[in-house]
Short mmCIF file of C-alpha atoms in Angstrom, two decimals:
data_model
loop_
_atom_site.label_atom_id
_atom_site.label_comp_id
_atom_site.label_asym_id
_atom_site.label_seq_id
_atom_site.Cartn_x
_atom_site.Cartn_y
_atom_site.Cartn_z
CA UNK N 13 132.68 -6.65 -87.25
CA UNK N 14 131.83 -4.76 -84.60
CA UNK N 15 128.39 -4.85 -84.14
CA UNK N 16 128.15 -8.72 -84.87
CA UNK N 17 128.08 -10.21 -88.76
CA UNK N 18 124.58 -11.63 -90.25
CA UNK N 19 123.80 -15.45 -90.54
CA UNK N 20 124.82 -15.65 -94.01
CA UNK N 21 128.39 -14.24 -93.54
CA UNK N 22 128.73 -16.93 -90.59
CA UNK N 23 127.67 -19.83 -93.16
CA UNK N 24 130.22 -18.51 -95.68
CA UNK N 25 132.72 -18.99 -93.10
CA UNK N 26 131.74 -22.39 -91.63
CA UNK N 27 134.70 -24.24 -93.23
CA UNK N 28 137.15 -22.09 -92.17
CA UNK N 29 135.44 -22.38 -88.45
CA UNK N 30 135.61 -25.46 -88.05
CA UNK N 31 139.53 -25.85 -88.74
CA UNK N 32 139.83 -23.30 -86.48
CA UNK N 33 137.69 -24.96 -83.65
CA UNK N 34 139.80 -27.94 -84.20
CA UNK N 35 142.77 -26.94 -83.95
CA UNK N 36 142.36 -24.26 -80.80
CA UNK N 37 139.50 -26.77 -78.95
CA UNK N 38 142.03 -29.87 -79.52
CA UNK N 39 142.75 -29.68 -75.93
CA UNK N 40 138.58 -30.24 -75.05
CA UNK N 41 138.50 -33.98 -74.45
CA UNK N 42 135.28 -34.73 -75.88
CA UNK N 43 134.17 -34.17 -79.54
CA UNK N 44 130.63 -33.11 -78.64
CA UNK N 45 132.14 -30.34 -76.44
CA UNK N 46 134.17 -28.94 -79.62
CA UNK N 47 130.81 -29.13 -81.51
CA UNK N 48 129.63 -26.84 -78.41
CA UNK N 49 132.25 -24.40 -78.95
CA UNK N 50 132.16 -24.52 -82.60
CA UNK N 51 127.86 -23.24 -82.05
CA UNK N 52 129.14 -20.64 -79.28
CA UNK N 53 131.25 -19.21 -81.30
CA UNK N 54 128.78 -18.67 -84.05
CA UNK N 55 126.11 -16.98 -81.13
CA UNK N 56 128.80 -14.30 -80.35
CA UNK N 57 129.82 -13.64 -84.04
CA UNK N 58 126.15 -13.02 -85.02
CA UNK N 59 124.46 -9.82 -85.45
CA UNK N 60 121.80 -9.47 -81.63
CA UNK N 61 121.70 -7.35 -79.05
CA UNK N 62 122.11 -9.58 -76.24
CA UNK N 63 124.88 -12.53 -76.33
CA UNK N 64 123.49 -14.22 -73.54
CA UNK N 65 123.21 -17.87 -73.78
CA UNK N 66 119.16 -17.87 -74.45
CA UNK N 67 118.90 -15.30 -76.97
CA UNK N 68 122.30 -16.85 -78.47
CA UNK N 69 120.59 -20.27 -78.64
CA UNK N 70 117.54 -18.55 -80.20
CA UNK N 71 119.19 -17.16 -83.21
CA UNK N 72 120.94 -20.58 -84.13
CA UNK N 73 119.28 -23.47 -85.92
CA UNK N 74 121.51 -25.69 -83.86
CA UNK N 75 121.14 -24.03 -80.50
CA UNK N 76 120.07 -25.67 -77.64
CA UNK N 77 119.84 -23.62 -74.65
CA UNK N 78 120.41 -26.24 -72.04
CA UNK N 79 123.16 -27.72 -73.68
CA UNK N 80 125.22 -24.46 -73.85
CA UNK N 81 124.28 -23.28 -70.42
CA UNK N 82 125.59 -26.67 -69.10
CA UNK N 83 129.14 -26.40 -71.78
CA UNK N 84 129.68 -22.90 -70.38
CA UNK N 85 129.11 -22.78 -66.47
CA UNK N 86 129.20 -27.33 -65.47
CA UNK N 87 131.50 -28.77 -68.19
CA UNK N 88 134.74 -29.91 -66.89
CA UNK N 89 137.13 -28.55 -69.66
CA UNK N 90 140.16 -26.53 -69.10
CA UNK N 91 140.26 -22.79 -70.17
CA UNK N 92 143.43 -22.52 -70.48
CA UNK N 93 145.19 -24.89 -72.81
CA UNK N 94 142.72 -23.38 -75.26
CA UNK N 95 144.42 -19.86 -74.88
CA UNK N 96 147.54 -21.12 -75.09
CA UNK N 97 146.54 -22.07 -78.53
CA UNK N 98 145.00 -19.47 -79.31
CA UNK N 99 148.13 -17.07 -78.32
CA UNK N 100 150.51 -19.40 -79.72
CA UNK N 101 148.21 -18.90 -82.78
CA UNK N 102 148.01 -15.23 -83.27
CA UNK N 103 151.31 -14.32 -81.90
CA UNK N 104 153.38 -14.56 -85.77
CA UNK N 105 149.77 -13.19 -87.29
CA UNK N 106 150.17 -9.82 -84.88
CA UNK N 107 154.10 -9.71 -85.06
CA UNK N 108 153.44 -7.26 -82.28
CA UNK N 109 154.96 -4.45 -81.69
CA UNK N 110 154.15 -4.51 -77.83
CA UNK N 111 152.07 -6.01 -75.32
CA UNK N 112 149.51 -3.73 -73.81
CA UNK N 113 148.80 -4.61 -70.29
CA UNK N 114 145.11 -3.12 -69.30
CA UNK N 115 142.05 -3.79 -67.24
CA UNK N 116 138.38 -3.88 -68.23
CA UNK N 117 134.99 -3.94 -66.41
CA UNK N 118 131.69 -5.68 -66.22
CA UNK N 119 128.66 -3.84 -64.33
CA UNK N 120 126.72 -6.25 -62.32
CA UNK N 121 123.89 -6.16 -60.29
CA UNK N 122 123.49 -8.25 -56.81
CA UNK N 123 126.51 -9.88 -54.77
CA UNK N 124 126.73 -13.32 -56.06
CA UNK N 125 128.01 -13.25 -59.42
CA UNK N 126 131.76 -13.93 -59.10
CA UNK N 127 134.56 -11.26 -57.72
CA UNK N 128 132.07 -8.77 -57.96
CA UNK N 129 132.08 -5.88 -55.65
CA UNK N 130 132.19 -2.43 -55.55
CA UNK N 131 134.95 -0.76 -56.69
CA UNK N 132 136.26 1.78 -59.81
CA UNK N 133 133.82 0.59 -62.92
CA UNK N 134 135.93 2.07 -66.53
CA UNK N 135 133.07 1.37 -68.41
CA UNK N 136 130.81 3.14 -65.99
CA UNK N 137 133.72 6.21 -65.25
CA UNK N 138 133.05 5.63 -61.12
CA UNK N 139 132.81 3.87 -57.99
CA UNK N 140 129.74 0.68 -59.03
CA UNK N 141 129.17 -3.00 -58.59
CA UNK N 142 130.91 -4.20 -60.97
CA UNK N 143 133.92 -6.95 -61.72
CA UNK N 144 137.06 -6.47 -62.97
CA UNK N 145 139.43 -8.40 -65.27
CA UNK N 146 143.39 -7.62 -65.71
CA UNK N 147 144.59 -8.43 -69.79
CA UNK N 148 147.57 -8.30 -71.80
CA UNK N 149 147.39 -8.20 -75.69
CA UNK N 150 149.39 -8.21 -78.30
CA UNK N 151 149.18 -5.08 -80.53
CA UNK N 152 150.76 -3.51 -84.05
CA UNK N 153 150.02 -1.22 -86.13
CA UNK N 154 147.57 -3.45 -88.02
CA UNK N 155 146.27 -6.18 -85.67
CA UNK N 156 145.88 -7.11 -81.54
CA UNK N 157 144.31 -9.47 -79.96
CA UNK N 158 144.18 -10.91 -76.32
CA UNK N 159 146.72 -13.16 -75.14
CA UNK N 160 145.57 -13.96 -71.22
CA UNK N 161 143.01 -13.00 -68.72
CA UNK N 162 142.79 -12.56 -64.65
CA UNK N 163 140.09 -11.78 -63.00
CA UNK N 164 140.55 -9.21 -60.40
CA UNK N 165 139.18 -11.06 -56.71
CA UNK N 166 138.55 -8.67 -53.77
CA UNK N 167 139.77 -8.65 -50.69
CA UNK N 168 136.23 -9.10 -49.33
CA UNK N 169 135.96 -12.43 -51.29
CA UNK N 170 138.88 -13.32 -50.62
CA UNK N 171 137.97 -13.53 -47.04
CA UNK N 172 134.66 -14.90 -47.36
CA UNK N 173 134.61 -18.67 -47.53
CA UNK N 174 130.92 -18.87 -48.39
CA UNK N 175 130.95 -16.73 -51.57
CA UNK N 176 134.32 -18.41 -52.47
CA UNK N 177 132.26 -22.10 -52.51
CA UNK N 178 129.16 -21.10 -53.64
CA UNK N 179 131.29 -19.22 -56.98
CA UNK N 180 134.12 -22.29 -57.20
CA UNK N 181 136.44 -19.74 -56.79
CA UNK N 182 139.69 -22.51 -56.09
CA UNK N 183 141.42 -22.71 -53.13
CA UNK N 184 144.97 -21.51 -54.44
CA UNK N 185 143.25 -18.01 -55.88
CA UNK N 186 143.38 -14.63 -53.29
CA UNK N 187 143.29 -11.09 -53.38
CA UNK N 188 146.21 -10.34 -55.51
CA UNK N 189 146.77 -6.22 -56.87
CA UNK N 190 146.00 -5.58 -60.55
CA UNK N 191 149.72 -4.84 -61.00
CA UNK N 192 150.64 -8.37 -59.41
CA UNK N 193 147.88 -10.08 -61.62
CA UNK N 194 149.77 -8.25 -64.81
CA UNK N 195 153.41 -9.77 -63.84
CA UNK N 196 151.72 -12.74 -62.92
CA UNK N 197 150.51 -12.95 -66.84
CA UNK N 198 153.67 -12.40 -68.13
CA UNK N 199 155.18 -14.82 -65.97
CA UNK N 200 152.95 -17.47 -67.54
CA UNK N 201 153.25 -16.33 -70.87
CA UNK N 202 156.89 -16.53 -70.76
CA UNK N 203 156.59 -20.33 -69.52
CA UNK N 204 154.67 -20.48 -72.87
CA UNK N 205 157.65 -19.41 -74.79
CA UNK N 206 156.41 -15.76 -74.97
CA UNK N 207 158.08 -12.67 -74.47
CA UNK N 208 157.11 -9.09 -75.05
CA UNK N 209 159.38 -6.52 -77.38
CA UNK N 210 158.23 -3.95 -75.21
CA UNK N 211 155.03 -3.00 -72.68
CA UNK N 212 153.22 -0.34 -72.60
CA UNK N 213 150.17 0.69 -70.24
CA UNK N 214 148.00 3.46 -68.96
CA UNK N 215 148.67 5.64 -65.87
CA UNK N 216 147.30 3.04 -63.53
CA UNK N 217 150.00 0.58 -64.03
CA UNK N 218 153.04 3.01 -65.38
CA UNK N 219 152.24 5.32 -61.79
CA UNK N 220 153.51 1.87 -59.86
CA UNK N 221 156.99 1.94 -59.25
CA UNK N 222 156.49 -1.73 -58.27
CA UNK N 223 155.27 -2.70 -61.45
CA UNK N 224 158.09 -0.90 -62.88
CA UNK N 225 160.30 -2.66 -61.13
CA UNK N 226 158.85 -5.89 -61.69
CA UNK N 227 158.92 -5.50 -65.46
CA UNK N 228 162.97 -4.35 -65.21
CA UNK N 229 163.54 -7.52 -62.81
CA UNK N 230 161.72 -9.62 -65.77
CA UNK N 231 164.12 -7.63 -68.63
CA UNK N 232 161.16 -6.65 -70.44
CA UNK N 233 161.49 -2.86 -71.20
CA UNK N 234 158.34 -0.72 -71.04
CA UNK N 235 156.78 2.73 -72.37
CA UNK N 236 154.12 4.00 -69.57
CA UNK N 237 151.78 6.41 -68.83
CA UNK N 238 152.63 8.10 -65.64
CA UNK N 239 150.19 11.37 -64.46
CA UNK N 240 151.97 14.65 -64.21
CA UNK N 241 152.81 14.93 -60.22
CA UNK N 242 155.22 11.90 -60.27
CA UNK N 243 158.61 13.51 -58.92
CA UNK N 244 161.96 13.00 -60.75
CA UNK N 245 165.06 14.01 -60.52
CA UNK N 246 167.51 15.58 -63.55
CA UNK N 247 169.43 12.64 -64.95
CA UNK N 248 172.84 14.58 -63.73
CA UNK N 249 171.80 15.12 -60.20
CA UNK N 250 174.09 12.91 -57.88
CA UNK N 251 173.50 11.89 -54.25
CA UNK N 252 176.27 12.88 -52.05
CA UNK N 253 176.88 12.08 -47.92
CA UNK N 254 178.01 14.60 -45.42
CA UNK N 255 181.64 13.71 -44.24
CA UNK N 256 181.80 11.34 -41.89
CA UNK N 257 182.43 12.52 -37.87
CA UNK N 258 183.92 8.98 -37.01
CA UNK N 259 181.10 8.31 -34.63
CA UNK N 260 177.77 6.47 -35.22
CA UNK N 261 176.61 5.29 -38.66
CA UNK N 262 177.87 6.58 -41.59
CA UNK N 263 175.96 8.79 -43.78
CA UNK N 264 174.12 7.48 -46.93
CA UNK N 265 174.24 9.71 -50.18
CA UNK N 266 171.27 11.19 -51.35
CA UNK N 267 170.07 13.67 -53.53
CA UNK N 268 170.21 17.34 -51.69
CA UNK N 269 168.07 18.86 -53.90
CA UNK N 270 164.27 18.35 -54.01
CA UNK N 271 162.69 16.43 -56.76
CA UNK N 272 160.33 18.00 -59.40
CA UNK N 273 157.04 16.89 -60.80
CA UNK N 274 157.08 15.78 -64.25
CA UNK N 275 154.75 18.65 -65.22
CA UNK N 276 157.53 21.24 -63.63
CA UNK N 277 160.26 19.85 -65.21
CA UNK N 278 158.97 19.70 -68.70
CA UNK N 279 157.40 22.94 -68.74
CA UNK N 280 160.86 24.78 -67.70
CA UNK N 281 161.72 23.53 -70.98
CA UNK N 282 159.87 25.86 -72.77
CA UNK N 283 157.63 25.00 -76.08
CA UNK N 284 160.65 25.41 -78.56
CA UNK N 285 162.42 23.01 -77.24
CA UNK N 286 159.17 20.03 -78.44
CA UNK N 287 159.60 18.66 -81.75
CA UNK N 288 156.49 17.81 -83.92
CA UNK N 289 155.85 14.04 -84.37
CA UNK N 290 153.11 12.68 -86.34
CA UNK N 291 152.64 8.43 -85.19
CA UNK N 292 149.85 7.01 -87.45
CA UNK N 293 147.31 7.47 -89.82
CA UNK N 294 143.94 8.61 -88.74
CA UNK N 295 141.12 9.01 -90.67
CA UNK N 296 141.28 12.83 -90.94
CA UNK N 297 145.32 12.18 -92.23
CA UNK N 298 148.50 11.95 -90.06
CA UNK N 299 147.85 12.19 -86.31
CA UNK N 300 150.79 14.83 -85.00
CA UNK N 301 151.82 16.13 -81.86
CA UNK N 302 154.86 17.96 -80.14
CA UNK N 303 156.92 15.81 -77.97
CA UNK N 304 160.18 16.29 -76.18
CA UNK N 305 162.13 13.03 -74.30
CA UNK N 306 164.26 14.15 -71.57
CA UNK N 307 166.62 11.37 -69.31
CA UNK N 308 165.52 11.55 -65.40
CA UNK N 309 165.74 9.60 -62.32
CA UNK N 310 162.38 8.58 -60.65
CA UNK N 311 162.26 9.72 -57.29
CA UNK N 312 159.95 9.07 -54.19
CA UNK N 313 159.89 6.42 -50.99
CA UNK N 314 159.09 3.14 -52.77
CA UNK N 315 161.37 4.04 -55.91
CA UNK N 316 164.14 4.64 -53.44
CA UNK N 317 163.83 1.59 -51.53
CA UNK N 318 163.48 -0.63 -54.39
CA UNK N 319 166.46 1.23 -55.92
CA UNK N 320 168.60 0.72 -52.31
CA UNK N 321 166.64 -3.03 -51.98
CA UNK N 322 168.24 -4.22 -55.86
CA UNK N 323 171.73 -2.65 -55.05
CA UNK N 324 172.56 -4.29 -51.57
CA UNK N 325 171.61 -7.38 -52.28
CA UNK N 326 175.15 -7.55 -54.17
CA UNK N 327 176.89 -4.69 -51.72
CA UNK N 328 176.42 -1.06 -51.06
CA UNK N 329 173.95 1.09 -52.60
CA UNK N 330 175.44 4.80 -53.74
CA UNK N 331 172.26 6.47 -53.44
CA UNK N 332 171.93 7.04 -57.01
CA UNK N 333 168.37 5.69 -58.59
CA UNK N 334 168.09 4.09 -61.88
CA UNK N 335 167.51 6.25 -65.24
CA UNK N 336 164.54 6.52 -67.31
CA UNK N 337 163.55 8.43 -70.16
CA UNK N 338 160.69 11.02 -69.63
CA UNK N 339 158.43 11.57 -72.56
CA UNK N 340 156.05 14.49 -72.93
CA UNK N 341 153.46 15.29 -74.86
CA UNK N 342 152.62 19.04 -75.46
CA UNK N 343 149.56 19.40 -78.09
CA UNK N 344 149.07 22.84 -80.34
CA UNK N 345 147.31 25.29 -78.50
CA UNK N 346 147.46 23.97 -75.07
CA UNK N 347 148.91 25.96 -72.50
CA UNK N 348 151.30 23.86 -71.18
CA UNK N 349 151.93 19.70 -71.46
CA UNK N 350 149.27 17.13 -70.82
CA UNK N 351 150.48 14.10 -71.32
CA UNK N 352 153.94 11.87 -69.47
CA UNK N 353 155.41 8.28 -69.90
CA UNK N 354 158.05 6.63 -68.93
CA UNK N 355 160.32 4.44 -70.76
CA UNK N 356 162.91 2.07 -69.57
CA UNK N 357 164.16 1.42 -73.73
CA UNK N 358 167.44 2.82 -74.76
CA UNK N 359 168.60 6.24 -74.52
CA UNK N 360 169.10 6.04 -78.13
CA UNK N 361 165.50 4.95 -79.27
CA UNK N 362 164.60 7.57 -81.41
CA UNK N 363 161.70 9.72 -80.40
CA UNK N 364 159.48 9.23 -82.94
CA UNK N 365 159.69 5.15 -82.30
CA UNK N 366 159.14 6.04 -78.64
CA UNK N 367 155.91 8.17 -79.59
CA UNK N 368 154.70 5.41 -81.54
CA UNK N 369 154.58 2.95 -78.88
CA UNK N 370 153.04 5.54 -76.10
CA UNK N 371 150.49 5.89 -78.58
CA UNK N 372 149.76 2.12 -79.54
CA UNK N 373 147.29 1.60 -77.10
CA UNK N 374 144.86 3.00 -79.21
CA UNK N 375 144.69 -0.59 -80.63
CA UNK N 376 143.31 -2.53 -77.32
CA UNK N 377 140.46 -0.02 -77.50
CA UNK N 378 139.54 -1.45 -80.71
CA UNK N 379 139.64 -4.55 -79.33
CA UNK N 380 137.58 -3.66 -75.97
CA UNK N 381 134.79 -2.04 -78.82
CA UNK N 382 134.69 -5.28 -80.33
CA UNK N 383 135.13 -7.70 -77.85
CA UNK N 384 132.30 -6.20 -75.64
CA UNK N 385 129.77 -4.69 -78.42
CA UNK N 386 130.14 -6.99 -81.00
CA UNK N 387 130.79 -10.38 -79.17
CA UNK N 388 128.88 -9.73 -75.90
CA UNK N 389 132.31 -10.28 -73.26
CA UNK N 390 130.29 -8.17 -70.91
CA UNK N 391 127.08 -10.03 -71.38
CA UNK N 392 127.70 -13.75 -69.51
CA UNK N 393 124.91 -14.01 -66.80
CA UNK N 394 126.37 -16.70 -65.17
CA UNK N 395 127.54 -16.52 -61.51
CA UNK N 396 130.47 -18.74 -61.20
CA UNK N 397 134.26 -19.29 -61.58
CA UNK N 398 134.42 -21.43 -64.01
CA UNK N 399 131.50 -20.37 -65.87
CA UNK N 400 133.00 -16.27 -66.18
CA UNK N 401 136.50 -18.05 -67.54
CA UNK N 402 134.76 -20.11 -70.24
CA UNK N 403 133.16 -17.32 -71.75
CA UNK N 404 135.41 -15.36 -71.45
CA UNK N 405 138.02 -17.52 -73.29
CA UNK N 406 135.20 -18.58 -76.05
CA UNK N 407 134.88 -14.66 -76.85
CA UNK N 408 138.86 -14.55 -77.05
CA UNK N 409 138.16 -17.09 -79.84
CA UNK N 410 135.92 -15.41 -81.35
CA UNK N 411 137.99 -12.29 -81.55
CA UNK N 412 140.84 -14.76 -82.99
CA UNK N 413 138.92 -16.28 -85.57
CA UNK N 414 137.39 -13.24 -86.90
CA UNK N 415 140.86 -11.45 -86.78
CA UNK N 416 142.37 -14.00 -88.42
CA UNK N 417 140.18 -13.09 -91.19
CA UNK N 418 140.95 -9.47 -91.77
CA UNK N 419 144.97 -10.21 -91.23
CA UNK N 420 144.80 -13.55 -93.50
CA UNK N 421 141.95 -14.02 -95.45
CA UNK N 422 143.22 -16.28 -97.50
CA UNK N 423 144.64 -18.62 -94.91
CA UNK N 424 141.98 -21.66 -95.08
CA UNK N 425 143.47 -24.06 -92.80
CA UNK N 426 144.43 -24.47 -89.34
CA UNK N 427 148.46 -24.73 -90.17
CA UNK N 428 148.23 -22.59 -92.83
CA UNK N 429 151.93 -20.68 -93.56
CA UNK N 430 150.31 -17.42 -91.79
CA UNK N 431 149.68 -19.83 -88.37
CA UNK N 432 153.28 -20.83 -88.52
CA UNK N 433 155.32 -18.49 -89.92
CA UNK N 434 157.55 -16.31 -88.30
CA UNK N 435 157.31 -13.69 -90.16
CA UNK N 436 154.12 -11.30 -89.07
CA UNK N 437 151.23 -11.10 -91.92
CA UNK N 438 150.62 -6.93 -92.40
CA UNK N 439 147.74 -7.64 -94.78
CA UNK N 440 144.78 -5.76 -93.42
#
């Protein structure tokens, strides 16, 4: 489904639509606006370049170009009750494995469309005018699918009242960090009953020791990437104080030894001690690696004073900073490791389970390639707010429904068993 499906796969599927626009638009208030939604939905699932509202209204026999400009960037109707139901939907289909917490770009040209600016494009691999979005899916083996967006506002919009009216950007939404906008999803998710078995996420997030630190705060345990200069100390280092003189403040403990990169540390380990570990199926056969998972203690200024901040606020702090497991990855024929994560999950989790969900982003790439080639999220034209959230959620739909398929494709009704069930569908 990837590059789009052809008209008469669409019209095979129209019954099965149309529960699932029911049931996912209930929360639109007006049955003309479902019937909207029901024909956007169709645009982005057929085969075109473009998924633009005019060439989308072209290729429909029911499109009207005026009428979907005005559902998608004037209409009134609330984005989010509609992911909620969508989420609350695909959640027992998925049976995830872990939530993968990512952000994605949108090259734009000009200044007006909204949050744009220029910053770090991904799609574009540099600095470009582009605007970002922070998401969290759901992932397994054998399914993902997005469960909540944020769009990423600059501080330069943030402070510019005239770009914020002209967009509808509301009153109560600043400049927040990417790694705020994450928590902030979970946050929202778990007031929707949601909570993740696990995280995961690239370097970008994992290198925070913030975000870290918000996920442990949250008890939601996480495997990240982390690059290869983040310092750590061996998990049997301790802190110790000077003795005391009697005079002035007394000494805090702390580690006397300097901390070690990642990189350092796991190479002094040596290549025999990395065990082969093979995580999935490719389509050349297993997909193996070498890995080794030591137990360390994340050092540096803001994981020490987050460490000292947690511990005081029920009495004194001992100096000594919580413990992680390091994983590395150290590939056949490379000279020395390439690849670190962090995991806050048991000491006991076995290390092939703990390669298998470092590796599990691989899935939210599949569902960037199909989100953005084959239903167009990257191709809304529209300037504002509310206009950038509509589509945005309609493509999420669109991923749902045809997902839905592949996982279920027997399921024909809106409350079929594999919509409520607790038990995750594995059908592919």
């Amino acid at each position: 489904h990837v590059g789009g499906v052809d008209a008469h796969e669409v019209n095979r599927a129209r019954a099965k639509l149309a529960l699932f626009v029911a049931d996912v638009f209930a929360s639109m208030p007006r049955k003309d606006q479902r019937a909207k939604g029901d024909c956007y939905l169709r645009g982005l699932m057929l085969d075109g370049r473009r998924k633009s509202i005019q060439p989308m209204a072209e290729r429909l026999p029911d499109g009207n170009e005026q009428n979907l400009q005005q559902f998608v960037n004037q209409s009134t109707w609330d984005p989010v009750p509609v992911r909620r139901r969508i989420a609350q939907r695909m959640m027992p289909q998925i049976g995830p494995d872990a939530w993968a917490v990512d952000d994605v770009s949108f090259p734009k040209d000009g200044k007006m469309s909204v949050a744009v600016a220029r910053q770090y494009c991904g799609a574009l691999g540099k600095r470009a005018n582009c605007q970002v979005a922070v998401s969290v899916h759901a992932v397994s083996d054998t399914g993902s699918c997005p469960l909540q967006w944020r769009l990423f506002v600059p501080q330069e919009w943030a402070d510019d009242p005239a770009r914020r009216e002209k967009s509808g950007i509301p009153q109560e939404v600043g400049h927040r960090e990417k790694w705020r906008l994450a928590l902030d999803i979970f946050d929202e998710l778990a007031g929707w009953g949601m909570v993740p078995p696990v995280v995961v996420a690239d370097a970008g997030y994992g290198q925070n020791a913030d975000f870290r630190d918000g996920l442990s705060e949250r008890g939601i345990g996480y495997v990240v990437a982390i690059r290869s200069d983040v310092t750590v100390h061996p998990n049997d280092a301790r802190p110790t104080a000077p003795a005391w003189s009697g005079n002035g403040r007394r000494p805090q403990p702390r580690y006397r030894d300097k901390p070690s990169s990642v990189s350092v540390s796991a190479a002094g380990h040596g290549r025999q001690a990395f065990f082969e570990v093979a995580w999935r199926e490719g389509s050349r056969g297993p997909m193996r690696s070498h890995f080794l998972a030591l137990r360390v203690r994340p050092a540096g200024v803001r994981a020490r004073r987050l460490a000292q901040a947690a511990a005081t606020q029920e009495g004194y702090w001992d100096g000594v900073l919580p413990e992680v497991t390091l994983l590395v990855e150290w590939p056949e024929g490379a000279d020395a490791p390439t690849d670190y994560w962090l995991s806050s999950l048991p000491e006991d989790t076995p290390l092939t389970e703990l390669v298998r969900l470092a590796k599990i982003r691989w899935r939210i790439e599949h569902d960037y390639r199909e989100l953005k080639h084959g239903l167009g999220l990257d191709h809304f034209e529209g300037r504002s707010w509310n206009g950038w959230h509509h589509h945005v959620t309609l493509v999420t739909a669109a991923h749902a429904f045809l997902t839905e398929q592949r996982l279920a494709p027997k399921a024909d009704t809106a409350d079929s068993p594999s919509t409520r069930s607790s038990t995750p569908s594995r059908a592919c």
